[in-house]
Amino acid sequence: MEIKITKEANGDDVRLDNLSLQASKSLVVLLDALNKMAESDIENNDIRIKVINGSAGVALDADNLVMDNIQSKINSVINRDSDNYLFIENLRNIQNVVKANGLTYEANIYDSNSHQLDLITFLKNSRKISSPRRSRNHSYFDIEFFNGKLIENGGKYPNIHIETNGRKYKIVCTEQEALRVNAFLYQDIKISAWGILNPDNKKEYIFCDHYINDDLYLDFKRVARAILDSSGVEPLIKIHDKFKELIIAKEYEVARKFMKMFSHEVVDNNKLRAVLLATKSFKENDFFKDIVIKIMAILKKKTGKEVI
């Protein structure tokens, strides 16, 4: 299964190393959709998601049995007799992109008998794919920002304690992170932390980063909230846009700190992939290489699949 963006809205050929903003946003949506559909067969470690070099495209590759299963699910959506929310939602996301922005697309899906499905023609000519309602049934995850006094630091199991607005917060950290913020002991400090719910449904915090610059702290707090409060493909687009903004401004250290907010195993897979896609052209850059490797390792651990 392969989906490619072949022409820009102005008719120019699309190149992966020189994408317009429209094309780059579309590529984020396509990659996210294929990844989610691949995860429907998460026990199969032979599924591969590839970004196609040269043009701008993504491909899902697997053995004949798996591809037949995936195409069967797609056909059910096309025939309006599917209740598979994952496929309905992601085919709808692809449909919204190919109908909206004037780019030219190609999409071919082949089954084991070499039968070809022209997915783009169907999506363009079909009425909007509808989605059934579903309950929210996902793991809780948040990024929270604290501006307060560092009142404790250390312990056998490292953690820091921050007091802000009369409340005390315990934030789990590593020894290296505890040493890094120790200079702020009994002083005001600004940090971000990943918020999760423990088995008792109580919120716990894991140290993410600390900030010296007030403007950067406030900007990241605003951007993180916008990403986490949005839905559908909007969080992925917002991650992509913010990273691109920082790269254009040559703010590499700031871009690294932005990546760091989405580089922990508590972060959902879609946001992890969004960071990898946004940084694809910079994965060998010394500013980002270690975080890219870390995110790839997290995704492999969570999905059981190699990240290409």
mmCIF file with all atom_site columns, N, CA and C in Angstrom, residues 28 35 51 57 60 73 83 104-105 159 164 234 250 299:
data_model
loop_
_atom_site.group_PDB
_atom_site.id
_atom_site.type_symbol
_atom_site.label_atom_id
_atom_site.label_alt_id
_atom_site.label_comp_id
_atom_site.label_asym_id
_atom_site.label_entity_id
_atom_site.label_seq_id
_atom_site.pdbx_PDB_ins_code
_atom_site.Cartn_x
_atom_site.Cartn_y
_atom_site.Cartn_z
_atom_site.occupancy
_atom_site.B_iso_or_equiv
_atom_site.pdbx_formal_charge
_atom_site.auth_seq_id
_atom_site.auth_comp_id
_atom_site.auth_asym_id
_atom_site.auth_atom_id
_atom_site.pdbx_PDB_model_num
ATOM 1  N N  . VAL A 1 28  ? 2.416   14.471 7.066  1.00 0.00 ? 28  VAL A N  1
ATOM 2  C CA . VAL A 1 28  ? 2.214   14.124 8.479  1.00 0.00 ? 28  VAL A CA 1
ATOM 3  C C  . VAL A 1 28  ? 0.926   13.312 8.647  1.00 0.00 ? 28  VAL A C  1
ATOM 4  N N  . ASN A 1 35  ? 0.355   4.429  9.985  1.00 0.00 ? 35  ASN A N  1
ATOM 5  C CA . ASN A 1 35  ? 0.860   3.850  11.229 1.00 0.00 ? 35  ASN A CA 1
ATOM 6  C C  . ASN A 1 35  ? -0.276  3.296  12.073 1.00 0.00 ? 35  ASN A C  1
ATOM 7  N N  . VAL A 1 51  ? 8.916   5.929  4.597  1.00 0.00 ? 51  VAL A N  1
ATOM 8  C CA . VAL A 1 51  ? 8.791   7.213  3.911  1.00 0.00 ? 51  VAL A CA 1
ATOM 9  C C  . VAL A 1 51  ? 9.539   7.081  2.597  1.00 0.00 ? 51  VAL A C  1
ATOM 10 N N  . GLY A 1 57  ? 6.013   10.555 -0.046 1.00 0.00 ? 57  GLY A N  1
ATOM 11 C CA . GLY A 1 57  ? 5.005   9.520  0.097  1.00 0.00 ? 57  GLY A CA 1
ATOM 12 C C  . GLY A 1 57  ? 5.320   8.579  1.228  1.00 0.00 ? 57  GLY A C  1
ATOM 13 N N  . LEU A 1 60  ? 3.016   1.197  3.263  1.00 0.00 ? 60  LEU A N  1
ATOM 14 C CA . LEU A 1 60  ? 2.839   0.133  4.244  1.00 0.00 ? 60  LEU A CA 1
ATOM 15 C C  . LEU A 1 60  ? 3.154   -1.175 3.533  1.00 0.00 ? 60  LEU A C  1
ATOM 16 N N  . LYS A 1 73  ? -10.293 -4.769 5.395  1.00 0.00 ? 73  LYS A N  1
ATOM 17 C CA . LYS A 1 73  ? -10.825 -3.761 6.307  1.00 0.00 ? 73  LYS A CA 1
ATOM 18 C C  . LYS A 1 73  ? -11.120 -2.459 5.572  1.00 0.00 ? 73  LYS A C  1
ATOM 19 N N  . ASP A 1 83  ? -17.587 -1.365 11.141 1.00 0.00 ? 83  ASP A N  1
ATOM 20 C CA . ASP A 1 83  ? -17.656 -0.687 12.425 1.00 0.00 ? 83  ASP A CA 1
ATOM 21 C C  . ASP A 1 83  ? -16.266 -0.584 13.050 1.00 0.00 ? 83  ASP A C  1
ATOM 22 N N  . THR A 1 104 ? -1.752  16.965 -5.726 1.00 0.00 ? 104 THR A N  1
ATOM 23 C CA . THR A 1 104 ? -2.071  15.776 -6.523 1.00 0.00 ? 104 THR A CA 1
ATOM 24 C C  . THR A 1 104 ? -1.520  14.544 -5.827 1.00 0.00 ? 104 THR A C  1
ATOM 25 N N  . TYR A 1 105 ? -2.343  13.505 -5.731 1.00 0.00 ? 105 TYR A N  1
ATOM 26 C CA . TYR A 1 105 ? -1.974  12.297 -5.003 1.00 0.00 ? 105 TYR A CA 1
ATOM 27 C C  . TYR A 1 105 ? -2.112  11.059 -5.897 1.00 0.00 ? 105 TYR A C  1
ATOM 28 N N  . ASN A 1 159 ? 13.970  12.456 43.637 1.00 0.00 ? 159 ASN A N  1
ATOM 29 C CA . ASN A 1 159 ? 12.795  13.262 43.315 1.00 0.00 ? 159 ASN A CA 1
ATOM 30 C C  . ASN A 1 159 ? 13.051  14.688 43.786 1.00 0.00 ? 159 ASN A C  1
ATOM 31 N N  . THR A 1 164 ? 4.387   25.749 45.072 1.00 0.00 ? 164 THR A N  1
ATOM 32 C CA . THR A 1 164 ? 3.842   26.835 44.270 1.00 0.00 ? 164 THR A CA 1
ATOM 33 C C  . THR A 1 164 ? 2.402   27.094 44.678 1.00 0.00 ? 164 THR A C  1
ATOM 34 N N  . GLU A 1 234 ? -4.687  17.408 14.389 1.00 0.00 ? 234 GLU A N  1
ATOM 35 C CA . GLU A 1 234 ? -4.189  18.736 14.747 1.00 0.00 ? 234 GLU A CA 1
ATOM 36 C C  . GLU A 1 234 ? -2.960  18.695 15.654 1.00 0.00 ? 234 GLU A C  1
ATOM 37 N N  . LYS A 1 250 ? 16.658  29.081 13.201 1.00 0.00 ? 250 LYS A N  1
ATOM 38 C CA . LYS A 1 250 ? 17.954  28.532 13.624 1.00 0.00 ? 250 LYS A CA 1
ATOM 39 C C  . LYS A 1 250 ? 18.082  28.448 15.149 1.00 0.00 ? 250 LYS A C  1
ATOM 40 N N  . LEU A 1 299 ? 9.388   3.761  20.655 1.00 0.00 ? 299 LEU A N  1
ATOM 41 C CA . LEU A 1 299 ? 8.358   3.230  19.762 1.00 0.00 ? 299 LEU A CA 1
ATOM 42 C C  . LEU A 1 299 ? 8.540   1.740  19.510 1.00 0.00 ? 299 LEU A C  1
#
